[in-house]
XYZ file of C-alpha atoms in Angstrom:
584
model
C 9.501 37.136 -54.292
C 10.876 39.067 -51.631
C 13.739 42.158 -52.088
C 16.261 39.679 -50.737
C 15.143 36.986 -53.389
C 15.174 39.340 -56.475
C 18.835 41.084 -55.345
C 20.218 37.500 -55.220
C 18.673 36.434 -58.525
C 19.702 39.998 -60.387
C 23.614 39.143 -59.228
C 23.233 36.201 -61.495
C 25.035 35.785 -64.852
C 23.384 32.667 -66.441
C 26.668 32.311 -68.315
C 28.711 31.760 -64.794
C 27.339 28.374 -64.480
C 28.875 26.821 -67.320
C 32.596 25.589 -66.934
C 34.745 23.550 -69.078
C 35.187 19.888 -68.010
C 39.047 19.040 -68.910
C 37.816 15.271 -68.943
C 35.410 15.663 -71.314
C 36.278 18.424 -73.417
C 32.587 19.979 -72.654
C 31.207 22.961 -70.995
C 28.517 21.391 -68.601
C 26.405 23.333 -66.144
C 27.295 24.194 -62.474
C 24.736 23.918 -60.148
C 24.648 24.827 -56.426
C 23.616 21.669 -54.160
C 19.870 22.795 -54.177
C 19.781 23.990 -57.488
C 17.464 21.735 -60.041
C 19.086 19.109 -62.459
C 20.342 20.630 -65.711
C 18.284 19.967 -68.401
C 20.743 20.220 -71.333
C 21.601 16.451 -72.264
C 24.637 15.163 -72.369
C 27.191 12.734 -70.788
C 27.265 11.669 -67.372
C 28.678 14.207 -64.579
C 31.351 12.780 -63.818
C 32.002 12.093 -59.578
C 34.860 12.992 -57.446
C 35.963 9.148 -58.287
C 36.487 9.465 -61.544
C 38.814 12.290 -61.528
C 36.006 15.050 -62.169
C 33.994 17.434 -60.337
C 34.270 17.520 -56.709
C 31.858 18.677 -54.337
C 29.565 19.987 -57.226
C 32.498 21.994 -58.810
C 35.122 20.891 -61.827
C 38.580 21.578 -60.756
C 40.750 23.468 -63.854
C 43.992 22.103 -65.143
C 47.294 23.828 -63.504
C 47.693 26.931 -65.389
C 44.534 27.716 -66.959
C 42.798 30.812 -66.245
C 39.496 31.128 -66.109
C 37.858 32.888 -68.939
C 36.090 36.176 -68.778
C 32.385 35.731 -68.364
C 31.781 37.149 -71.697
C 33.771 35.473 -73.397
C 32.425 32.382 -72.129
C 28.735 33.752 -73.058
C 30.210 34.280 -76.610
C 31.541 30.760 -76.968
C 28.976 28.710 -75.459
C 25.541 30.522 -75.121
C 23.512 29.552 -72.501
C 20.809 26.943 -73.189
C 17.631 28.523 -73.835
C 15.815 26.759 -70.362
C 18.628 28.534 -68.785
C 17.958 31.972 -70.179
C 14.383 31.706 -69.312
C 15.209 30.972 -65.793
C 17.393 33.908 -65.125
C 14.993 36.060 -67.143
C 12.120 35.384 -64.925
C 14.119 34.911 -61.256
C 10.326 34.870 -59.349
C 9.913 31.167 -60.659
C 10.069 28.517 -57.739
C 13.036 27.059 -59.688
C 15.685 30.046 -59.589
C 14.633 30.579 -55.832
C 15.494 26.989 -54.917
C 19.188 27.584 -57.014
C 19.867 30.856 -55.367
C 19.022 29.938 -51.508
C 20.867 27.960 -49.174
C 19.946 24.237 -48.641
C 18.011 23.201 -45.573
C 20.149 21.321 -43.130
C 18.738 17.724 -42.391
C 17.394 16.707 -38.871
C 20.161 14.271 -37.836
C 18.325 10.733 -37.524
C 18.984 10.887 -33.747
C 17.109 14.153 -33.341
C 14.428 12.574 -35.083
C 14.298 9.797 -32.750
C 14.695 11.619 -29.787
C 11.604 14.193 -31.062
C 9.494 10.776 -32.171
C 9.785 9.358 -28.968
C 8.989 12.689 -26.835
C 5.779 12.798 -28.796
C 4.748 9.509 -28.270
C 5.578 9.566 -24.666
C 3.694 12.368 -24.221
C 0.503 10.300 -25.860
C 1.260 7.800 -23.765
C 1.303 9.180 -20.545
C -1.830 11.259 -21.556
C -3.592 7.793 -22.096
C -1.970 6.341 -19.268
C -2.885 9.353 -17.105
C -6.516 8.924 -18.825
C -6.650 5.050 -18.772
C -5.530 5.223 -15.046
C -7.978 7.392 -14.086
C -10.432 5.493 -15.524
C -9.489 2.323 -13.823
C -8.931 4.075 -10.612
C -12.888 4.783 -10.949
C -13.886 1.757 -11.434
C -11.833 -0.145 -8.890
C -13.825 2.679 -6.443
C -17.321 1.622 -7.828
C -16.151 -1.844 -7.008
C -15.986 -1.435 -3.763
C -18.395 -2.263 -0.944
C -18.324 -0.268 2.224
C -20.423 -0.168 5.499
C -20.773 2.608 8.327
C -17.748 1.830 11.042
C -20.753 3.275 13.087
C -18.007 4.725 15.529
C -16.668 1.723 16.614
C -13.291 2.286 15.376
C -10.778 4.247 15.727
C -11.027 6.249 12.864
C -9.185 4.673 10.676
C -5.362 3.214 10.454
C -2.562 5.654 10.323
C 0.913 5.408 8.864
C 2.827 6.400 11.932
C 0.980 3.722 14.543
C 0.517 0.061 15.133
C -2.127 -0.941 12.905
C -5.336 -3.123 13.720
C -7.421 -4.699 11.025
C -10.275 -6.885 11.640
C -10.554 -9.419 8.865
C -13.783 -10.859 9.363
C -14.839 -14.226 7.026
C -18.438 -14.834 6.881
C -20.488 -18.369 6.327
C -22.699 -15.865 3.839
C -23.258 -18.262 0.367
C -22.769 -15.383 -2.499
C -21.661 -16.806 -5.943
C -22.453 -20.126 -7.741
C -21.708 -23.105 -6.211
C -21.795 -22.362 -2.430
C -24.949 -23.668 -1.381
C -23.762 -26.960 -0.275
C -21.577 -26.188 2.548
C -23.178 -25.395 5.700
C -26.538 -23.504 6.524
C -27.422 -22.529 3.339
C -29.905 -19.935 5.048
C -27.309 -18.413 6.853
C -27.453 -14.514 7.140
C -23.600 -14.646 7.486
C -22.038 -14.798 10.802
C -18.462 -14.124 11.748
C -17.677 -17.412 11.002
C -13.435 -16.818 10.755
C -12.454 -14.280 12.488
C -8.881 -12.629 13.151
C -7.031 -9.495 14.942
C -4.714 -8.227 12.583
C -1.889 -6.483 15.034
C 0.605 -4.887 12.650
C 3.772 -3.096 15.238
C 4.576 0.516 14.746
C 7.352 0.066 13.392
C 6.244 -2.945 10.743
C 9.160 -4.900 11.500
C 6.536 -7.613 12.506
C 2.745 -8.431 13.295
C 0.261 -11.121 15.141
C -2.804 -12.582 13.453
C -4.649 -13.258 16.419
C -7.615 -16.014 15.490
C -10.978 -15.585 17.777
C -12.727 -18.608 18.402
C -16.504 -18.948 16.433
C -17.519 -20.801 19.310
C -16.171 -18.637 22.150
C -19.202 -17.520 24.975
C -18.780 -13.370 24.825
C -20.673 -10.498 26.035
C -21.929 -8.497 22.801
C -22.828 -5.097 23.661
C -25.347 -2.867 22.914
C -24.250 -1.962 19.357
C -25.251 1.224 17.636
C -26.300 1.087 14.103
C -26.808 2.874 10.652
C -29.369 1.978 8.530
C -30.333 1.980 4.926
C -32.245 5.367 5.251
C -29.438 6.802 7.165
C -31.293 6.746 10.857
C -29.328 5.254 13.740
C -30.747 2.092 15.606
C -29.222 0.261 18.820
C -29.027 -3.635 18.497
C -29.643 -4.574 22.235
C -26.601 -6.728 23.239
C -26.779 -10.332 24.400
C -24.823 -12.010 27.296
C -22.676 -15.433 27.206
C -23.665 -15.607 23.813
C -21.042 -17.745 20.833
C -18.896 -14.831 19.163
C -19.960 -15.270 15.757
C -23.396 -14.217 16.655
C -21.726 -10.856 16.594
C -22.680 -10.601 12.857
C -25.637 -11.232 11.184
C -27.776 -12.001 14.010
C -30.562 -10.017 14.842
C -29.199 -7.412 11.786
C -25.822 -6.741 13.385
C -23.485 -5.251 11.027
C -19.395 -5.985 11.326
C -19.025 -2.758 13.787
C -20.850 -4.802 16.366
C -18.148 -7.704 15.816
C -15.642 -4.724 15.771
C -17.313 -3.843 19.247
C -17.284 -7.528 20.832
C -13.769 -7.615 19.657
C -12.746 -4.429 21.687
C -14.840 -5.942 24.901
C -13.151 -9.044 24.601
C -9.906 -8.245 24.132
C -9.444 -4.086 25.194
C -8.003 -3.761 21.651
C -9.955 -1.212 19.789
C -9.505 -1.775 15.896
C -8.871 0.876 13.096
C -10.565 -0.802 10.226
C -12.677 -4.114 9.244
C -12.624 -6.005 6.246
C -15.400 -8.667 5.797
C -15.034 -11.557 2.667
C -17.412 -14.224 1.972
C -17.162 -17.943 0.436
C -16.786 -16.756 -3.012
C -14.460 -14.275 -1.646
C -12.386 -17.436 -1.304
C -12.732 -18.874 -5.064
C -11.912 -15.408 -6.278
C -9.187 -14.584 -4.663
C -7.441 -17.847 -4.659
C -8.181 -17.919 -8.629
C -7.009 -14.628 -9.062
C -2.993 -15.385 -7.410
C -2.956 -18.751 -9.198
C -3.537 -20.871 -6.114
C -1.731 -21.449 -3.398
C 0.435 -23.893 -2.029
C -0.669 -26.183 0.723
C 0.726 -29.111 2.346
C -1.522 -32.194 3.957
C 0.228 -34.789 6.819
C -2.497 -37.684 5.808
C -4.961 -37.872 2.630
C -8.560 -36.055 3.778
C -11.958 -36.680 2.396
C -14.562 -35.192 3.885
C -18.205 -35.088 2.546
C -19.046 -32.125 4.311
C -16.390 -29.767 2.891
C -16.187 -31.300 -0.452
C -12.086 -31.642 0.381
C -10.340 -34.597 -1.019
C -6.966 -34.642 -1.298
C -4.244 -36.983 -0.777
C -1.248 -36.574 1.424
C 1.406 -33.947 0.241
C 1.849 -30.663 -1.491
C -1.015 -29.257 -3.597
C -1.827 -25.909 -5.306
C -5.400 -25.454 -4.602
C -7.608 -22.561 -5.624
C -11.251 -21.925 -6.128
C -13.717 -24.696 -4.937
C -10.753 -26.839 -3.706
C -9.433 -23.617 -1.636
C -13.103 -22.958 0.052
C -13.409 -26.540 0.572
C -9.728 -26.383 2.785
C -10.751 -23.658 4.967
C -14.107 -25.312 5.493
C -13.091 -28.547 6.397
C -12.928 -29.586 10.107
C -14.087 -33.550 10.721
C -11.194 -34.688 8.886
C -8.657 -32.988 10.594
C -7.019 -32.612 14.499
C -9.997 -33.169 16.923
C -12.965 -32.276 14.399
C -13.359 -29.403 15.829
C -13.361 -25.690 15.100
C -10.410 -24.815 16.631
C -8.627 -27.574 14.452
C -10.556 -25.577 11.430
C -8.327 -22.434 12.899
C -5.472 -24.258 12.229
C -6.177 -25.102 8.534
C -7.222 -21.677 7.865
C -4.014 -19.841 9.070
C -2.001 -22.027 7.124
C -4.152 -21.097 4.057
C -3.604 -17.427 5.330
C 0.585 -18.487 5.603
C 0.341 -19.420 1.650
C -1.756 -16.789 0.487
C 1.178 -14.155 1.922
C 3.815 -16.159 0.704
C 2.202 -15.980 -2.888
C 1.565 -12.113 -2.483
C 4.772 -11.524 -1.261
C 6.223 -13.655 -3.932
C 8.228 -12.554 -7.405
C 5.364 -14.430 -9.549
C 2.682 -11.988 -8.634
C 4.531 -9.164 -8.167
C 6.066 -8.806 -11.181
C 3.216 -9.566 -13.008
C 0.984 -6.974 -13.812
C -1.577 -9.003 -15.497
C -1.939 -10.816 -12.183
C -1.720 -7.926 -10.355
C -4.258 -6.370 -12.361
C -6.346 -9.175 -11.653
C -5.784 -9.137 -8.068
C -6.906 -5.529 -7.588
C -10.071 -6.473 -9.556
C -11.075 -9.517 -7.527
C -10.253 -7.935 -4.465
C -12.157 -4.535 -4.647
C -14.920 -6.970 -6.298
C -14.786 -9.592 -3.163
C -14.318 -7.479 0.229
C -16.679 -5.333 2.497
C -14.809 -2.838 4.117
C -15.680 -0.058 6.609
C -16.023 3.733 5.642
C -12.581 4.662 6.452
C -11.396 2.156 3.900
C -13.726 3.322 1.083
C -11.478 4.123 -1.906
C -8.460 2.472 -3.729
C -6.402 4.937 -2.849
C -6.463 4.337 1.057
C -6.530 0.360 0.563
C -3.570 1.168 -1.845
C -1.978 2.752 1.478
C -2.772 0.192 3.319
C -1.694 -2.211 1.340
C 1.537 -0.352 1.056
C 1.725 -0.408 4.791
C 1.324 -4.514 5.039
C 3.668 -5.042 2.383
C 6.482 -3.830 4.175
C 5.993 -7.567 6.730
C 8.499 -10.049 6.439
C 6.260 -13.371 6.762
C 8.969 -14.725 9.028
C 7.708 -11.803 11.323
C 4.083 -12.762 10.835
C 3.014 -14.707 13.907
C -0.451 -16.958 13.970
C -1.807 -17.782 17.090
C -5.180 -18.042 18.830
C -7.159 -16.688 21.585
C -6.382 -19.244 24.692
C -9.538 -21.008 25.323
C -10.480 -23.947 27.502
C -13.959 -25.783 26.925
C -17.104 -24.351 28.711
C -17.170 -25.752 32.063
C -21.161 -25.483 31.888
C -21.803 -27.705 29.156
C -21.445 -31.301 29.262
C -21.470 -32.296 25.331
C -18.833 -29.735 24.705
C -19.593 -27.226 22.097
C -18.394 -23.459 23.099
C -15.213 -22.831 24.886
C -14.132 -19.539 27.534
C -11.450 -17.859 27.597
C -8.465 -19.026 29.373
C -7.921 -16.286 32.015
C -4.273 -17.335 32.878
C -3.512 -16.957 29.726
C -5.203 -15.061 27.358
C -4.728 -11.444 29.123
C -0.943 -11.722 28.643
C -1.762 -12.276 24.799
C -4.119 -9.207 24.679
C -1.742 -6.917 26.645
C 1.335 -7.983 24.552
C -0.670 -7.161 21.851
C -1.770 -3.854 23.323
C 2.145 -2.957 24.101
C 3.396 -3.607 20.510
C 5.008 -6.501 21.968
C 6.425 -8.963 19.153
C 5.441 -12.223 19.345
C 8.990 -13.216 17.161
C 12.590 -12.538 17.805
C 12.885 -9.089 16.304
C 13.616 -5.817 17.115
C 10.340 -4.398 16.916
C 11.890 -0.638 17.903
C 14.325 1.317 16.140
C 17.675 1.303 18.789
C 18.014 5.262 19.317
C 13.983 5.281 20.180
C 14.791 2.445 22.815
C 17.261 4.261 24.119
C 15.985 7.349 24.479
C 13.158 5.976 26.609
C 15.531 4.131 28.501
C 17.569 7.456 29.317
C 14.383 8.870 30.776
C 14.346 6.911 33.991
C 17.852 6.927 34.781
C 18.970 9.429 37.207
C 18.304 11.370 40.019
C 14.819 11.063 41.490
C 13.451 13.938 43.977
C 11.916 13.004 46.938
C 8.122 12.148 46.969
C 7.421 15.069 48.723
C 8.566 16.788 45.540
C 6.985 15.580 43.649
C 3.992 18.100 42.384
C 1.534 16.622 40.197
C -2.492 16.840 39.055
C -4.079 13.336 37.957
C -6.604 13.123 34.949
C -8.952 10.237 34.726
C -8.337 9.265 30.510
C -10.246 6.430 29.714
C -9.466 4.360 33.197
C -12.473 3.552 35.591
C -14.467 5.527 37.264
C -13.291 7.133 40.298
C -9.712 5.583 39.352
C -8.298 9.389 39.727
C -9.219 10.224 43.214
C -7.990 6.556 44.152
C -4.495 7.029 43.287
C -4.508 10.743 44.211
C -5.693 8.306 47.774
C -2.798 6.467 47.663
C -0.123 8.855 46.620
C -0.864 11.180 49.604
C -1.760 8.432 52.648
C 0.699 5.685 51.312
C 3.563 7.126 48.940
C 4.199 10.543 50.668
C 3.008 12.633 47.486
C 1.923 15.206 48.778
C 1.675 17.792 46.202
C -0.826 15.934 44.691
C -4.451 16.501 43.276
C -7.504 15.327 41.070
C -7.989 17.347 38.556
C -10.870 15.836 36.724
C -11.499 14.071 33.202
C -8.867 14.250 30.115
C -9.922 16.471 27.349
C -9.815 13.055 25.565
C -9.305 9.278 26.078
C -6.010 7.556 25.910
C -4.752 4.328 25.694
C -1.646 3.868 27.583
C -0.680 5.827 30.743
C 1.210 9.031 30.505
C 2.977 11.684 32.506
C 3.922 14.743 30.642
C 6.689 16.783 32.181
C 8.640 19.626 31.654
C 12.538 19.236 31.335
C 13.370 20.824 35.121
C 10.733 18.231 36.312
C 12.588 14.930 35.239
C 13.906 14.422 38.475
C 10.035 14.376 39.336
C 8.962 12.486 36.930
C 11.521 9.564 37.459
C 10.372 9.534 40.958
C 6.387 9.275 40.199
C 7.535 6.604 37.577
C 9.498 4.615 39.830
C 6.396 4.830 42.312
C 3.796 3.848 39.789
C 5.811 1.292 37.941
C 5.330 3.636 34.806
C 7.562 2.973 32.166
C 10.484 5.079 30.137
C 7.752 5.163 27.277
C 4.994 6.399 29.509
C 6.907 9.107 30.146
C 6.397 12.605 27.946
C 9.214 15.381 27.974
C 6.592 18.164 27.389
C 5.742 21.576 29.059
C 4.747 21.917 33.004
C 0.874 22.806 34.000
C -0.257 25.397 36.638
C -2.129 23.519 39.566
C -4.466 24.971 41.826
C -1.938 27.201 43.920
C -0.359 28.484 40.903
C 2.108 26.248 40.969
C 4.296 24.582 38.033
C 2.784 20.948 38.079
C 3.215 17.339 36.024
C 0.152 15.868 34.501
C -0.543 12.162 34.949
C -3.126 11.033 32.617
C -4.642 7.732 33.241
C -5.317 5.774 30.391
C -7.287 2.812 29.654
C -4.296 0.403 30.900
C -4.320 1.695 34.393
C -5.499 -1.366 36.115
C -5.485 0.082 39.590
C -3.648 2.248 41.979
C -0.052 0.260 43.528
C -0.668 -2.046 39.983
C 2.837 -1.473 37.819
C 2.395 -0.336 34.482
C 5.265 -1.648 32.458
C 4.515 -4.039 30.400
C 6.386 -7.400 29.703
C 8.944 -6.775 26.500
C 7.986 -10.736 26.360
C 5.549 -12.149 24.385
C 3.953 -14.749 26.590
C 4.447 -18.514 25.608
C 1.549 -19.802 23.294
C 1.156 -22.062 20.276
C 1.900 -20.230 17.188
C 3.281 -20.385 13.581
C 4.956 -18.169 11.277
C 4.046 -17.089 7.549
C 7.138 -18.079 6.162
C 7.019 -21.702 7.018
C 5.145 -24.322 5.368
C 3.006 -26.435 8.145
C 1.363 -29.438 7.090
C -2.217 -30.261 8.476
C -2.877 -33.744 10.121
C-alpha cells in the first residue's frame, strides 16, 4: 500500500462506523458506498423507504447528540472481523472502504465507444475487402494495344467517343448454333458512341456490317510485343475490319476514323456470351414486339407484346433479322438499338441502382465479358467512365445510323455505300458536338461568350496581320489560303509559316486582346466561327511584327469554304433511349 493508502487507513477509528439505528434499537455498521458488506448478522438495513438510513447513513432523532467515540467503543465493541480489518489496513478489503468509488461509464458513452471500435473494424475490412475486390475486378479484365489509333484515351473535360464494337466470335456454351460457327469474330455490330462535352446528351451512331469501306494499312502489336502492319484492303464490307487477316479492334478503330473523320478515344469489344451475361446479370430487359417472330435461324420466338428477355432469348433478339423489317441487316440495326434503349433504361433505373447485390454482379460480368483498349485497362478508369455516361438522360440519347443506299454495282443486293448527301452532315454534326435532340447542349454564359467574340468592329483586311499553320488539313492547304487571302481578300499582311507543332481538329485563330478587331475581320472572311476563335497572346512574324496565328485543322475543307458549322442536326431516322419502340 502506498503512503496515501496507509494515512487514510491510520485516520480510521473502527468504532466510528457503528451508529445507533432509532428504528431498531441496534448499533449496525456504517459503510461507505464501496466499502464491503458487514459481516456481523443481524436484521435487515433498513432503506430510505422505510424510514431508516438514507444514502448509506442513519439519520439521529431531534436532539440526540452523538456520542463520543469512546464511549461508543466502550458500549458496543467492535466485531472482531472489524478489528482485524483496521489492524491490518494493507488488506484489499480496507483499501476498497477507504477509497472513493469509481464513477460508471454512462450507457451512452459505452455505446458511442462500442460503435467507434467497430467502425473502425469495419472500415479496416471494408478498406481491406475493397481492395481486394478492386484487384480482382482488374485481373478480370481483358485489354488490347490501342496500337495508336486513338486518341489517347477519353477525358473528363471533352466530348467523348467510344467505339463499342460486338463481335460474331462464339465464346461460352451454347453459341455454336448461330451463324459461322468458325468465325474469327468480325465487327459484326458496330456503333460510334458520341457523348457532348457538356453530357447534356449523346448519338449512338450504328455502322453498317455490310457497308463497302477502305481499311487502311493498320499497324499492329503482337503477342511478343513486335509491331506488324496489316496491309489494308479497298471496297471491302466494314466488318472485315476485325478478325480478318489478324486485325485487331484498332484497325476497326482506324476504318472508323477514315470513314467518318471522327477519331475515337477508346474501344470496347463484347462477344455473344457477352450478351447472356450481361443481360442475366441486370435481370433482363424489357422489350416490346409489333407481330409474334419465330425464326429458326436466331432461335427467337416470341409472341407479340412486352417481354423481359435475358440470356439465350436476349442473344437470340439481337441476332435475329429474317423475321423482321426487310430481312435485312439494317432491319437487325434496328432490333439491336432498341435492345441497347432497354439495357440503359434498366441501368439507369432505381432496381439496379440501388441494389448492390446487382450491382455487384454487374461489375463482375462486365469486367468478365468486355475487351477494352489499353487506356481503359483498370476499374478505376472504367469506374470514371462509367461515371461520365451516367450523367445521360436517355431522353438525350439519340440512335441513328450511318445513311446508306444499296451498292449500285451489285445486282443481288448485299453491301450498301454511303449516302453522300447525307451522311457527311451526320459525321460533321457529330464532329461539332452538335445534338441530335432538343437540348441545350452548351452551358448559356459559354454560348455567349463566343457569341460576343464576333460582334464588333472589324479592321480592314489590309490590317489584318496574320501567319497560317498547316494543323492536320491537306497538304499544301496553308500556302493556298495564304493564295487567296493576298490575290482575292486583300490580306496582305499575310504569310505561311509552316506545320503546327501538333495536329488539331477544328480550325483556330489565336489572338491577342488589341487584335480582336483583326480577328473578327479574318473570321468574317473565312466563315470561322465565335468558337474558332482563341483570345490568347500575339506572335512575332517575320518582320518582327505582332501577328495572329491561324491554325488549320483537320476541318478546313478548302480555302473560300466557311467553317461554321450547322447548330442543326441534319434530318435522319432516329430514336431515343427513353422510349419504348416496338419491332415489326
Amino acid at each position: 500500500m502506498d503512503a496515501q493508502g496507509r494515512g487514510r487507513a491510520e485516520n480510521i477509528d473502527p468504532a466510528d462506523q457503528w451508529v445507533l439505528n432509532p428504528n431498531t434499537g441496534e448499533y449496525e455498521l456504517r459503510l461507505s458506498p464501496s466499502a464491503a458488506q458487514s459481516p456481523v448478522p443481524g436484521p435487515r438495513r433498513p432503506s430510505s423507504r422505510d424510514g431508516g438510513a438514507t444514502g448509506g447513513r442513519t439519520r439521529r432523532p431531534a436532539g440526540e447528540t452523538r456520542q463520543p467515540s469512546s464511549a461508543r467503543g466502550a458500549e458496543v465493541p467492535a466485531p472482531r472481523s472489524a478489528r482485524r480489518r483496521a489492524a491490518e489496513p494493507e488488506a484489499p478489503q480496507g483499501r476498497r472502504a477507504s477509497r472513493r468509488p469509481a464513477k460508471k461509464k454512462s450507457t451512452a458513452k459505452k455505446i458511442v465507444l462500442w460503435t467507434g471500435g467497430s467502425m473502425a473494424f469495419v472500415l479496416v475490412a471494408v478498406t481491406a475487402a475493397g481492395y481486394l475486390y478492386i484487384k480482382h475486378l482488374n485481373d478480370n479484365i481483358t485489354s488490347v494495344s490501342d496500337d495508336g489509333a486513338s486518341t489517347g484515351g477519353f477525358r473528363k473535360d471533352e466530348a467523348i467517343n467510344i467505339l463499342l464494337i460486338g463481335t460474331d466470335k462464339r465464346t461460352g456454351k451454347g453459341n455454336e448454333g448461330y451463324g459461322d460457327s468458325g468465325s474469327v469474330g468480325h465487327a459484326d455490330t458496330t456503333i460510334l458512341l458520341h457523348v457532348s462535352k457538356d453530357r447534356s446528351n449523346a448519338t449512338a451512331l450504328s455502322i453498317p456490317r455490310d457497308l463497302i469501306v477502305d481499311i487502311p494499312d493498320c499497324p499492329t502489336q503482337q503477342e511478343d510485343g513486335s509491331q506488324k502492319v496489316i496491309p489494308g484492303s479497298e471496297g471491302v464490307r466494314f466488318n472485315t475490319s476485325l478478325g480478318q487477316d489478324d486485325r485487331t479492334p484498332s484497325c476497326t478503330m482506324r476504318t472508323v476514323t477514315e470513314l467518318t473523320g471522327i477519331k475515337p478515344d477508346d474501344f470496347m469489344v463484347a462477344d455473344f456470351n457477352a450478351v447472356k451475361t450481361l443481360t442475366e446479370a441486370v435481370g433482363g430487359v424489357e422489350v416490346c414486339l409489333a407481330k409474334d417472330i419465330d425464326d429458326p435461324d436466331s432461335h427467337l420466338k416470341l409472341s407479340e407484346g412486352t417481354h423481359n428477355i435475358s440470356g439465350e432469348q436476349a442473344l437470340a433478339f439481337v441476332r435475329t433479322r429474317h423475321s423482321v423489317g426487310f430481312g435485312g441487316d439494317l432491319s437487325r440495326i434496328g432490333l439491336q438499338q432498341q435492345f441497347l434503349s432497354a439495357l440503359m433504361r434498366k441501368l439507369k433505373g432505381n432496381d439496379t441502382l440501388s441494389s448492390p447485390t446487382k450491382m455487384v454482379k454487374l461489375a463482375e460480368t462486365g469486367t468478365k465479358a468486355l475487351t477494352v483498349d489499353d487506356k481503359l485497362d483498370s476499374i478505376g478508369k472504367l469506374k470514371d467512365l462509367g461515371l461520365e455516361l451516367g450523367k445521360l438522360n436517355p431522353k438525350n440519347l439519340t440512335f441513328t445510323t450511318v445513311p446508306v443506299v444499296d451498292n449500285p454495282a451489285e445486282k443481288v443486293k448485299s453491301t450498301v455505300v454511303l449516302n453522300e448527301s447525307k451522311a457527311p452532315s451526320v459525321f460533321d454534326a457529330i464532329k461539332n458536338d452538335v445534338s441530335f435532340t432538343d437540348v441545350k447542349k452548351k452551358q448559356k454564359a459559354e454560348k455567349n461568350a463566343q457569341a460576343a467574340r464576333l460582334k464588333g468592329t472589324k479592321a480592314p483586311a489590309s490590317e489584318v496581320r496574320v501567319r497560317i499553320l498547316n494543323g492536320g488539313a491537306a497538304a499544301g492547304s496553308a500556302q493556298a489560303v495564304l493564295s487567296w487571302l493576298q490575290n482575292d481578300e486583300g490580306v496582305t499582311k499575310s504569310e505561311n509559316d509552316g506545320n503546327a507543332p501538333a495536329p488539331l481538329g477544328r480550325t483556330t485563330l489565336e489572338y491577342a486582346p488589341d487584335q480582336a478587331a483583326q480577328a473578327r475581320r479574318l473570321a468574317a472572311i473565312m466563315g470561322l466561327s465565335g468558337a474558332a476563335l482563341k483570345p490568347g497572346k500575339s506572335v512575332t512574324n517575320s518582320q518582327g511584327l505582332p501577328a495572329m496565328t491561324l491554325t488549320l485543322g483537320k476541318d478546313f475543307k478548302g480555302a473560300g469554304v466557311s467553317l461554321t458549322p450547322s447548330a442543326k442536326a441534319p434530318d435522319v431516322d432516329k430514336s431515343t433511349a427513353d422510349k419504348v419502340k416496338c419491332a415489326s
